[in-house]
Amino acid sequence: MKKKIIVPRGTADILPEHIYHWQHLERTARECLRCYGFCEMRTPIFEETALFRRSLGQTSDVVNKQLLELASEKESKLALRPEGTASVVRSYIENNLHRSEAISRLFYLGPMFRGERPQKGRLRQFHQIGAEVIGPACVHPYIDAELIALSVSILKDIGLMGFQLKLNTLGSPEDKDRFAILLRKNLEGQRAALCEDCQNRFDRNVFRILDCKHRECRAIVAQIEMGHRYLSPESADYYAQVKEALMQLGVDFEECPQLVRGLDYYTHTVFEISDASLGSQDALGAGGRYNNLVQQLGGAQVDAIGFALGMERILLALPEESLLPKESNLDVYGIALNEASMVKAFVLQAALREEGMATIMHYQLGSLKSQMRAANKSGARFALILGESELERQVVTLKNMSQGGQQEISIAQAPYTALFNAINIKDV
Ligand code: HAM
């Protein structure tokens, strides 16, 4: 027997019975994003590998261990995008968006790829809803607070409640350098007790140690008295204003001085939203400021902030009652009882579709009973029945599937929509 080909590890099919949850999430997010003035953009799902190396950081796990590279082209290496921010910034620069508006509010929805070890909530192909605010005029604590409030709104509107927003600031690049020195000083004495990865991270990128999931490393990190000693007065003031603005908007948060995020581009405000019900992969989404990335990638010195939410994790965390019941998309199920009426029904379907109705039919002649069973299963609002007697009189019998009423209508009576709607009343 031939070996069955199955879906690649760490990826998943989204079947019709689940797609409407996804569509509901997409609609909810789009509506929220619209209310905050964001416009959608779409970028390719692969880019030059150098884009990710230069933006996410050579020492980040996403670049070091998880980048899925494609067979290289002659002139450049290509990789599947592990996240959306780098591509949005690349496109922002390439299309000179800073010339057309002082602040660009951009969002995207789509698949991302990371070569991770798959487990519950951690996939190799997953989907993000991301939002980025980029522009020469986009440093203001209200912008940080508004963007964070937007991410929280999307989660609330879809029906999540038990999540937690963690907030921190990394300060300016100079503050970040001071933070790194401080961390090394605090960790130096215990360097040998850190895991092998963290021992390497100590010199290369000490912040990564704060993210380490190893129990020994977490215990060591937990003992460090973090505070915000590395912050300049200006950075401390900015952070205080972001917190104040969040309080004004009624957004609950918890300060978390150990939150540093796994990607290199962050400065100042960083945040993460987690949901304990998800187990070890508990981050529903995350984001922060990245005031130097545009310049780092060859653009002007413009500031930016953004976030991305993981769609699979949001759907995993949603309680049963927030999942919408499945609704059929079908208006009409055609039933033909002989060859001649099948031809007529076949053509009639085209007229119904012209009017915007969704209709299918079973192209195999069966008994009325068996075809009615199929019509019922399809969830269509109406069964359109055409047999010998209907054909002779040039009518069809329309049966309202939920209310039970039925009525004959003349085939010549197009357009049909109003006639169909009238049959919502139970008149036999
Ligand atoms: P990130 O923290 O790497 O940030 O990913 C954001 C969210 O994507 C995570 O919180 C999680 O919900 C989801 N996610 C990440 N990896 C996986 C995976 N392997 N399987 C399932 N879900 C996953 C970013 O991607 C940044 N670009 C966010 C950002 C935008 N910062 C500024 N702008």
PDB file of N, CA, C and O in Angstrom, residues 29-87:
ATOM      1  N   ALA A  29     -11.342  41.554  14.465  1.00  0.00           N
ATOM      2  CA  ALA A  29     -10.083  42.303  14.490  1.00  0.00           C
ATOM      3  C   ALA A  29     -10.130  43.454  13.490  1.00  0.00           C
ATOM      4  O   ALA A  29      -9.761  44.586  13.808  1.00  0.00           O
ATOM      5  N   ARG A  30     -10.621  43.170  12.284  1.00  0.00           N
ATOM      6  CA  ARG A  30     -10.674  44.218  11.263  1.00  0.00           C
ATOM      7  C   ARG A  30     -11.548  45.393  11.733  1.00  0.00           C
ATOM      8  O   ARG A  30     -11.223  46.547  11.506  1.00  0.00           O
ATOM      9  N   GLU A  31     -12.655  45.067  12.397  1.00  0.00           N
ATOM     10  CA  GLU A  31     -13.563  46.121  12.852  1.00  0.00           C
ATOM     11  C   GLU A  31     -12.869  46.981  13.915  1.00  0.00           C
ATOM     12  O   GLU A  31     -12.952  48.207  13.892  1.00  0.00           O
ATOM     13  N   CYS A  32     -12.174  46.331  14.843  1.00  0.00           N
ATOM     14  CA  CYS A  32     -11.430  47.061  15.882  1.00  0.00           C
ATOM     15  C   CYS A  32     -10.356  47.937  15.242  1.00  0.00           C
ATOM     16  O   CYS A  32     -10.213  49.108  15.584  1.00  0.00           O
ATOM     17  N   LEU A  33      -9.610  47.352  14.319  1.00  0.00           N
ATOM     18  CA  LEU A  33      -8.507  48.077  13.674  1.00  0.00           C
ATOM     19  C   LEU A  33      -9.036  49.285  12.905  1.00  0.00           C
ATOM     20  O   LEU A  33      -8.434  50.349  12.890  1.00  0.00           O
ATOM     21  N   ARG A  34     -10.211  49.108  12.298  1.00  0.00           N
ATOM     22  CA  ARG A  34     -10.825  50.224  11.580  1.00  0.00           C
ATOM     23  C   ARG A  34     -11.128  51.378  12.540  1.00  0.00           C
ATOM     24  O   ARG A  34     -10.874  52.526  12.249  1.00  0.00           O
ATOM     25  N   CYS A  35     -11.654  51.011  13.722  1.00  0.00           N
ATOM     26  CA  CYS A  35     -12.011  52.049  14.695  1.00  0.00           C
ATOM     27  C   CYS A  35     -10.780  52.818  15.177  1.00  0.00           C
ATOM     28  O   CYS A  35     -10.896  53.931  15.676  1.00  0.00           O
ATOM     29  N   TYR A  36      -9.615  52.212  15.077  1.00  0.00           N
ATOM     30  CA  TYR A  36      -8.386  52.897  15.492  1.00  0.00           C
ATOM     31  C   TYR A  36      -7.640  53.495  14.285  1.00  0.00           C
ATOM     32  O   TYR A  36      -6.495  53.904  14.403  1.00  0.00           O
ATOM     33  N   GLY A  37      -8.276  53.486  13.133  1.00  0.00           N
ATOM     34  CA  GLY A  37      -7.697  54.164  11.965  1.00  0.00           C
ATOM     35  C   GLY A  37      -6.609  53.402  11.229  1.00  0.00           C
ATOM     36  O   GLY A  37      -5.780  54.017  10.551  1.00  0.00           O
ATOM     37  N   PHE A  38      -6.603  52.071  11.346  1.00  0.00           N
ATOM     38  CA  PHE A  38      -5.553  51.283  10.667  1.00  0.00           C
ATOM     39  C   PHE A  38      -5.986  50.831   9.268  1.00  0.00           C
ATOM     40  O   PHE A  38      -7.164  50.565   9.034  1.00  0.00           O
ATOM     41  N   CYS A  39      -5.020  50.741   8.346  1.00  0.00           N
ATOM     42  CA  CYS A  39      -5.289  50.237   6.992  1.00  0.00           C
ATOM     43  C   CYS A  39      -4.525  48.932   6.798  1.00  0.00           C
ATOM     44  O   CYS A  39      -3.386  48.801   7.267  1.00  0.00           O
ATOM     45  N   GLU A  40      -5.134  48.039   6.051  1.00  0.00           N
ATOM     46  CA  GLU A  40      -4.481  46.738   5.833  1.00  0.00           C
ATOM     47  C   GLU A  40      -3.373  46.845   4.790  1.00  0.00           C
ATOM     48  O   GLU A  40      -3.478  47.614   3.824  1.00  0.00           O
ATOM     49  N   MET A  41      -2.313  46.069   4.973  1.00  0.00           N
ATOM     50  CA  MET A  41      -1.327  45.905   3.907  1.00  0.00           C
ATOM     51  C   MET A  41      -0.912  44.441   3.833  1.00  0.00           C
ATOM     52  O   MET A  41      -1.073  43.692   4.800  1.00  0.00           O
ATOM     53  N   ARG A  42      -0.442  44.025   2.672  1.00  0.00           N
ATOM     54  CA  ARG A  42      -0.026  42.629   2.497  1.00  0.00           C
ATOM     55  C   ARG A  42       1.374  42.609   1.906  1.00  0.00           C
ATOM     56  O   ARG A  42       1.639  43.318   0.938  1.00  0.00           O
ATOM     57  N   THR A  43       2.224  41.832   2.494  1.00  0.00           N
ATOM     58  CA  THR A  43       3.594  41.718   1.997  1.00  0.00           C
ATOM     59  C   THR A  43       3.822  40.249   1.629  1.00  0.00           C
ATOM     60  O   THR A  43       3.043  39.378   2.042  1.00  0.00           O
ATOM     61  N   PRO A  44       4.880  39.958   0.865  1.00  0.00           N
ATOM     62  CA  PRO A  44       5.125  38.554   0.487  1.00  0.00           C
ATOM     63  C   PRO A  44       5.394  37.675   1.717  1.00  0.00           C
ATOM     64  O   PRO A  44       5.832  38.184   2.743  1.00  0.00           O
ATOM     65  N   ILE A  45       5.172  36.384   1.562  1.00  0.00           N
ATOM     66  CA  ILE A  45       5.446  35.518   2.725  1.00  0.00           C
ATOM     67  C   ILE A  45       6.906  35.092   2.768  1.00  0.00           C
ATOM     68  O   ILE A  45       7.326  34.453   3.705  1.00  0.00           O
ATOM     69  N   PHE A  46       7.696  35.445   1.752  1.00  0.00           N
ATOM     70  CA  PHE A  46       9.145  35.265   1.907  1.00  0.00           C
ATOM     71  C   PHE A  46       9.862  36.534   1.498  1.00  0.00           C
ATOM     72  O   PHE A  46       9.331  37.358   0.755  1.00  0.00           O
ATOM     73  N   GLU A  47      11.033  36.676   2.082  1.00  0.00           N
ATOM     74  CA  GLU A  47      11.819  37.895   1.893  1.00  0.00           C
ATOM     75  C   GLU A  47      13.283  37.466   1.835  1.00  0.00           C
ATOM     76  O   GLU A  47      13.617  36.316   2.135  1.00  0.00           O
ATOM     77  N   GLU A  48      14.142  38.418   1.524  1.00  0.00           N
ATOM     78  CA  GLU A  48      15.569  38.118   1.604  1.00  0.00           C
ATOM     79  C   GLU A  48      15.921  37.797   3.061  1.00  0.00           C
ATOM     80  O   GLU A  48      15.506  38.526   3.974  1.00  0.00           O
ATOM     81  N   THR A  49      16.687  36.751   3.243  1.00  0.00           N
ATOM     82  CA  THR A  49      17.067  36.338   4.600  1.00  0.00           C
ATOM     83  C   THR A  49      17.708  37.500   5.362  1.00  0.00           C
ATOM     84  O   THR A  49      17.496  37.666   6.568  1.00  0.00           O
ATOM     85  N   ALA A  50      18.485  38.318   4.640  1.00  0.00           N
ATOM     86  CA  ALA A  50      19.197  39.432   5.287  1.00  0.00           C
ATOM     87  C   ALA A  50      18.243  40.369   6.021  1.00  0.00           C
ATOM     88  O   ALA A  50      18.604  40.945   7.045  1.00  0.00           O
ATOM     89  N   LEU A  51      17.013  40.511   5.518  1.00  0.00           N
ATOM     90  CA  LEU A  51      16.053  41.403   6.177  1.00  0.00           C
ATOM     91  C   LEU A  51      15.816  40.937   7.619  1.00  0.00           C
ATOM     92  O   LEU A  51      15.806  41.733   8.547  1.00  0.00           O
ATOM     93  N   PHE A  52      15.623  39.633   7.771  1.00  0.00           N
ATOM     94  CA  PHE A  52      15.331  39.126   9.112  1.00  0.00           C
ATOM     95  C   PHE A  52      16.589  39.141   9.987  1.00  0.00           C
ATOM     96  O   PHE A  52      16.521  39.427  11.170  1.00  0.00           O
ATOM     97  N   ARG A  53      17.722  38.833   9.384  1.00  0.00           N
ATOM     98  CA  ARG A  53      18.963  38.838  10.168  1.00  0.00           C
ATOM     99  C   ARG A  53      19.243  40.245  10.692  1.00  0.00           C
ATOM    100  O   ARG A  53      19.635  40.425  11.835  1.00  0.00           O
ATOM    101  N   ARG A  54      19.032  41.235   9.840  1.00  0.00           N
ATOM    102  CA  ARG A  54      19.366  42.599  10.246  1.00  0.00           C
ATOM    103  C   ARG A  54      18.350  43.192  11.201  1.00  0.00           C
ATOM    104  O   ARG A  54      18.673  44.079  11.987  1.00  0.00           O
ATOM    105  N   SER A  55      17.110  42.736  11.156  1.00  0.00           N
ATOM    106  CA  SER A  55      16.115  43.383  12.018  1.00  0.00           C
ATOM    107  C   SER A  55      15.863  42.639  13.322  1.00  0.00           C
ATOM    108  O   SER A  55      15.795  43.229  14.384  1.00  0.00           O
ATOM    109  N   LEU A  56      15.750  41.322  13.251  1.00  0.00           N
ATOM    110  CA  LEU A  56      15.356  40.591  14.468  1.00  0.00           C
ATOM    111  C   LEU A  56      16.555  40.316  15.365  1.00  0.00           C
ATOM    112  O   LEU A  56      16.398  40.003  16.543  1.00  0.00           O
ATOM    113  N   GLY A  57      17.774  40.389  14.799  1.00  0.00           N
ATOM    114  CA  GLY A  57      18.983  40.193  15.612  1.00  0.00           C
ATOM    115  C   GLY A  57      19.614  38.846  15.354  1.00  0.00           C
ATOM    116  O   GLY A  57      18.924  37.821  15.351  1.00  0.00           O
ATOM    117  N   GLN A  58      20.917  38.875  15.140  1.00  0.00           N
ATOM    118  CA  GLN A  58      21.666  37.640  14.835  1.00  0.00           C
ATOM    119  C   GLN A  58      21.591  36.629  15.977  1.00  0.00           C
ATOM    120  O   GLN A  58      21.713  35.439  15.762  1.00  0.00           O
ATOM    121  N   THR A  59      21.417  37.149  17.208  1.00  0.00           N
ATOM    122  CA  THR A  59      21.451  36.223  18.348  1.00  0.00           C
ATOM    123  C   THR A  59      20.054  35.794  18.791  1.00  0.00           C
ATOM    124  O   THR A  59      19.916  35.019  19.725  1.00  0.00           O
ATOM    125  N   SER A  60      19.012  36.323  18.127  1.00  0.00           N
ATOM    126  CA  SER A  60      17.663  35.913  18.560  1.00  0.00           C
ATOM    127  C   SER A  60      17.409  34.473  18.114  1.00  0.00           C
ATOM    128  O   SER A  60      17.931  34.036  17.078  1.00  0.00           O
ATOM    129  N   ASP A  61      16.620  33.764  18.895  1.00  0.00           N
ATOM    130  CA  ASP A  61      16.301  32.365  18.545  1.00  0.00           C
ATOM    131  C   ASP A  61      15.597  32.305  17.194  1.00  0.00           C
ATOM    132  O   ASP A  61      15.809  31.389  16.417  1.00  0.00           O
ATOM    133  N   VAL A  62      14.744  33.298  16.941  1.00  0.00           N
ATOM    134  CA  VAL A  62      13.963  33.286  15.699  1.00  0.00           C
ATOM    135  C   VAL A  62      14.898  33.250  14.487  1.00  0.00           C
ATOM    136  O   VAL A  62      14.652  32.532  13.524  1.00  0.00           O
ATOM    137  N   VAL A  63      16.007  33.991  14.547  1.00  0.00           N
ATOM    138  CA  VAL A  63      16.941  34.007  13.425  1.00  0.00           C
ATOM    139  C   VAL A  63      17.924  32.835  13.509  1.00  0.00           C
ATOM    140  O   VAL A  63      18.206  32.149  12.526  1.00  0.00           O
ATOM    141  N   ASN A  64      18.411  32.610  14.707  1.00  0.00           N
ATOM    142  CA  ASN A  64      19.463  31.612  14.899  1.00  0.00           C
ATOM    143  C   ASN A  64      19.011  30.188  14.677  1.00  0.00           C
ATOM    144  O   ASN A  64      19.702  29.371  14.096  1.00  0.00           O
ATOM    145  N   LYS A  65      17.819  29.889  15.193  1.00  0.00           N
ATOM    146  CA  LYS A  65      17.381  28.496  15.196  1.00  0.00           C
ATOM    147  C   LYS A  65      16.137  28.241  14.356  1.00  0.00           C
ATOM    148  O   LYS A  65      15.847  27.112  14.013  1.00  0.00           O
ATOM    149  N   GLN A  66      15.349  29.293  14.096  1.00  0.00           N
ATOM    150  CA  GLN A  66      14.013  28.992  13.571  1.00  0.00           C
ATOM    151  C   GLN A  66      13.737  29.484  12.162  1.00  0.00           C
ATOM    152  O   GLN A  66      12.643  29.274  11.645  1.00  0.00           O
ATOM    153  N   LEU A  67      14.709  30.156  11.550  1.00  0.00           N
ATOM    154  CA  LEU A  67      14.467  30.689  10.212  1.00  0.00           C
ATOM    155  C   LEU A  67      14.356  29.553   9.198  1.00  0.00           C
ATOM    156  O   LEU A  67      15.236  28.698   9.126  1.00  0.00           O
ATOM    157  N   LEU A  68      13.267  29.547   8.434  1.00  0.00           N
ATOM    158  CA  LEU A  68      13.097  28.503   7.417  1.00  0.00           C
ATOM    159  C   LEU A  68      13.541  29.076   6.074  1.00  0.00           C
ATOM    160  O   LEU A  68      12.832  29.876   5.461  1.00  0.00           O
ATOM    161  N   GLU A  69      14.737  28.706   5.687  1.00  0.00           N
ATOM    162  CA  GLU A  69      15.298  29.267   4.454  1.00  0.00           C
ATOM    163  C   GLU A  69      14.879  28.454   3.247  1.00  0.00           C
ATOM    164  O   GLU A  69      14.748  27.227   3.326  1.00  0.00           O
ATOM    165  N   LEU A  70      14.685  29.140   2.138  1.00  0.00           N
ATOM    166  CA  LEU A  70      14.335  28.465   0.892  1.00  0.00           C
ATOM    167  C   LEU A  70      15.623  28.221   0.119  1.00  0.00           C
ATOM    168  O   LEU A  70      16.646  28.847   0.394  1.00  0.00           O
ATOM    169  N   ALA A  71      15.559  27.341  -0.867  1.00  0.00           N
ATOM    170  CA  ALA A  71      16.727  27.132  -1.716  1.00  0.00           C
ATOM    171  C   ALA A  71      17.115  28.493  -2.281  1.00  0.00           C
ATOM    172  O   ALA A  71      16.251  29.254  -2.734  1.00  0.00           O
ATOM    173  N   SER A  72      18.407  28.830  -2.228  1.00  0.00           N
ATOM    174  CA  SER A  72      18.772  30.206  -2.568  1.00  0.00           C
ATOM    175  C   SER A  72      18.663  30.485  -4.058  1.00  0.00           C
ATOM    176  O   SER A  72      18.896  29.623  -4.897  1.00  0.00           O
ATOM    177  N   GLU A  73      18.293  31.716  -4.336  1.00  0.00           N
ATOM    178  CA  GLU A  73      18.273  32.194  -5.711  1.00  0.00           C
ATOM    179  C   GLU A  73      19.708  32.547  -6.055  1.00  0.00           C
ATOM    180  O   GLU A  73      20.569  32.603  -5.192  1.00  0.00           O
ATOM    181  N   LYS A  74      19.947  32.879  -7.332  1.00  0.00           N
ATOM    182  CA  LYS A  74      21.319  33.232  -7.736  1.00  0.00           C
ATOM    183  C   LYS A  74      21.871  34.367  -6.881  1.00  0.00           C
ATOM    184  O   LYS A  74      22.930  34.279  -6.299  1.00  0.00           O
ATOM    185  N   GLU A  75      21.074  35.443  -6.789  1.00  0.00           N
ATOM    186  CA  GLU A  75      21.645  36.649  -6.197  1.00  0.00           C
ATOM    187  C   GLU A  75      21.399  36.777  -4.692  1.00  0.00           C
ATOM    188  O   GLU A  75      22.095  37.500  -4.007  1.00  0.00           O
ATOM    189  N   SER A  76      20.384  36.083  -4.151  1.00  0.00           N
ATOM    190  CA  SER A  76      20.129  36.303  -2.722  1.00  0.00           C
ATOM    191  C   SER A  76      19.546  35.057  -2.074  1.00  0.00           C
ATOM    192  O   SER A  76      18.970  34.199  -2.738  1.00  0.00           O
ATOM    193  N   LYS A  77      19.684  35.033  -0.748  1.00  0.00           N
ATOM    194  CA  LYS A  77      19.050  33.947   0.000  1.00  0.00           C
ATOM    195  C   LYS A  77      17.669  34.409   0.426  1.00  0.00           C
ATOM    196  O   LYS A  77      17.480  35.581   0.769  1.00  0.00           O
ATOM    197  N   LEU A  78      16.736  33.474   0.418  1.00  0.00           N
ATOM    198  CA  LEU A  78      15.366  33.823   0.787  1.00  0.00           C
ATOM    199  C   LEU A  78      14.920  32.987   1.980  1.00  0.00           C
ATOM    200  O   LEU A  78      15.368  31.849   2.146  1.00  0.00           O
ATOM    201  N   ALA A  79      14.056  33.580   2.802  1.00  0.00           N
ATOM    202  CA  ALA A  79      13.518  32.827   3.947  1.00  0.00           C
ATOM    203  C   ALA A  79      12.036  33.136   4.097  1.00  0.00           C
ATOM    204  O   ALA A  79      11.591  34.247   3.774  1.00  0.00           O
ATOM    205  N   LEU A  80      11.288  32.146   4.604  1.00  0.00           N
ATOM    206  CA  LEU A  80       9.871  32.387   4.909  1.00  0.00           C
ATOM    207  C   LEU A  80       9.810  33.357   6.084  1.00  0.00           C
ATOM    208  O   LEU A  80      10.626  33.263   7.011  1.00  0.00           O
ATOM    209  N   ARG A  81       8.844  34.253   6.074  1.00  0.00           N
ATOM    210  CA  ARG A  81       8.812  35.276   7.126  1.00  0.00           C
ATOM    211  C   ARG A  81       8.458  34.656   8.483  1.00  0.00           C
ATOM    212  O   ARG A  81       7.459  33.930   8.587  1.00  0.00           O
ATOM    213  N   PRO A  82       9.269  34.941   9.506  1.00  0.00           N
ATOM    214  CA  PRO A  82       8.927  34.418  10.836  1.00  0.00           C
ATOM    215  C   PRO A  82       7.999  35.353  11.594  1.00  0.00           C
ATOM    216  O   PRO A  82       7.421  34.993  12.624  1.00  0.00           O
ATOM    217  N   GLU A  83       7.847  36.578  11.105  1.00  0.00           N
ATOM    218  CA  GLU A  83       6.972  37.593  11.716  1.00  0.00           C
ATOM    219  C   GLU A  83       6.730  38.671  10.667  1.00  0.00           C
ATOM    220  O   GLU A  83       7.298  38.606   9.570  1.00  0.00           O
ATOM    221  N   GLY A  84       5.897  39.665  10.999  1.00  0.00           N
ATOM    222  CA  GLY A  84       5.509  40.622   9.973  1.00  0.00           C
ATOM    223  C   GLY A  84       6.185  41.980  10.047  1.00  0.00           C
ATOM    224  O   GLY A  84       6.208  42.713   9.056  1.00  0.00           O
ATOM    225  N   THR A  85       6.731  42.336  11.214  1.00  0.00           N
ATOM    226  CA  THR A  85       7.240  43.702  11.392  1.00  0.00           C
ATOM    227  C   THR A  85       8.348  44.048  10.394  1.00  0.00           C
ATOM    228  O   THR A  85       8.343  45.118   9.783  1.00  0.00           O
ATOM    229  N   ALA A  86       9.300  43.133  10.232  1.00  0.00           N
ATOM    230  CA  ALA A  86      10.444  43.406   9.353  1.00  0.00           C
ATOM    231  C   ALA A  86       9.957  43.686   7.930  1.00  0.00           C
ATOM    232  O   ALA A  86      10.438  44.616   7.272  1.00  0.00           O
ATOM    233  N   SER A  87       8.989  42.906   7.453  1.00  0.00           N
ATOM    234  CA  SER A  87       8.486  43.105   6.090  1.00  0.00           C
ATOM    235  C   SER A  87       7.751  44.436   5.961  1.00  0.00           C
ATOM    236  O   SER A  87       7.882  45.126   4.949  1.00  0.00           O
TER     237      SER A  87
END
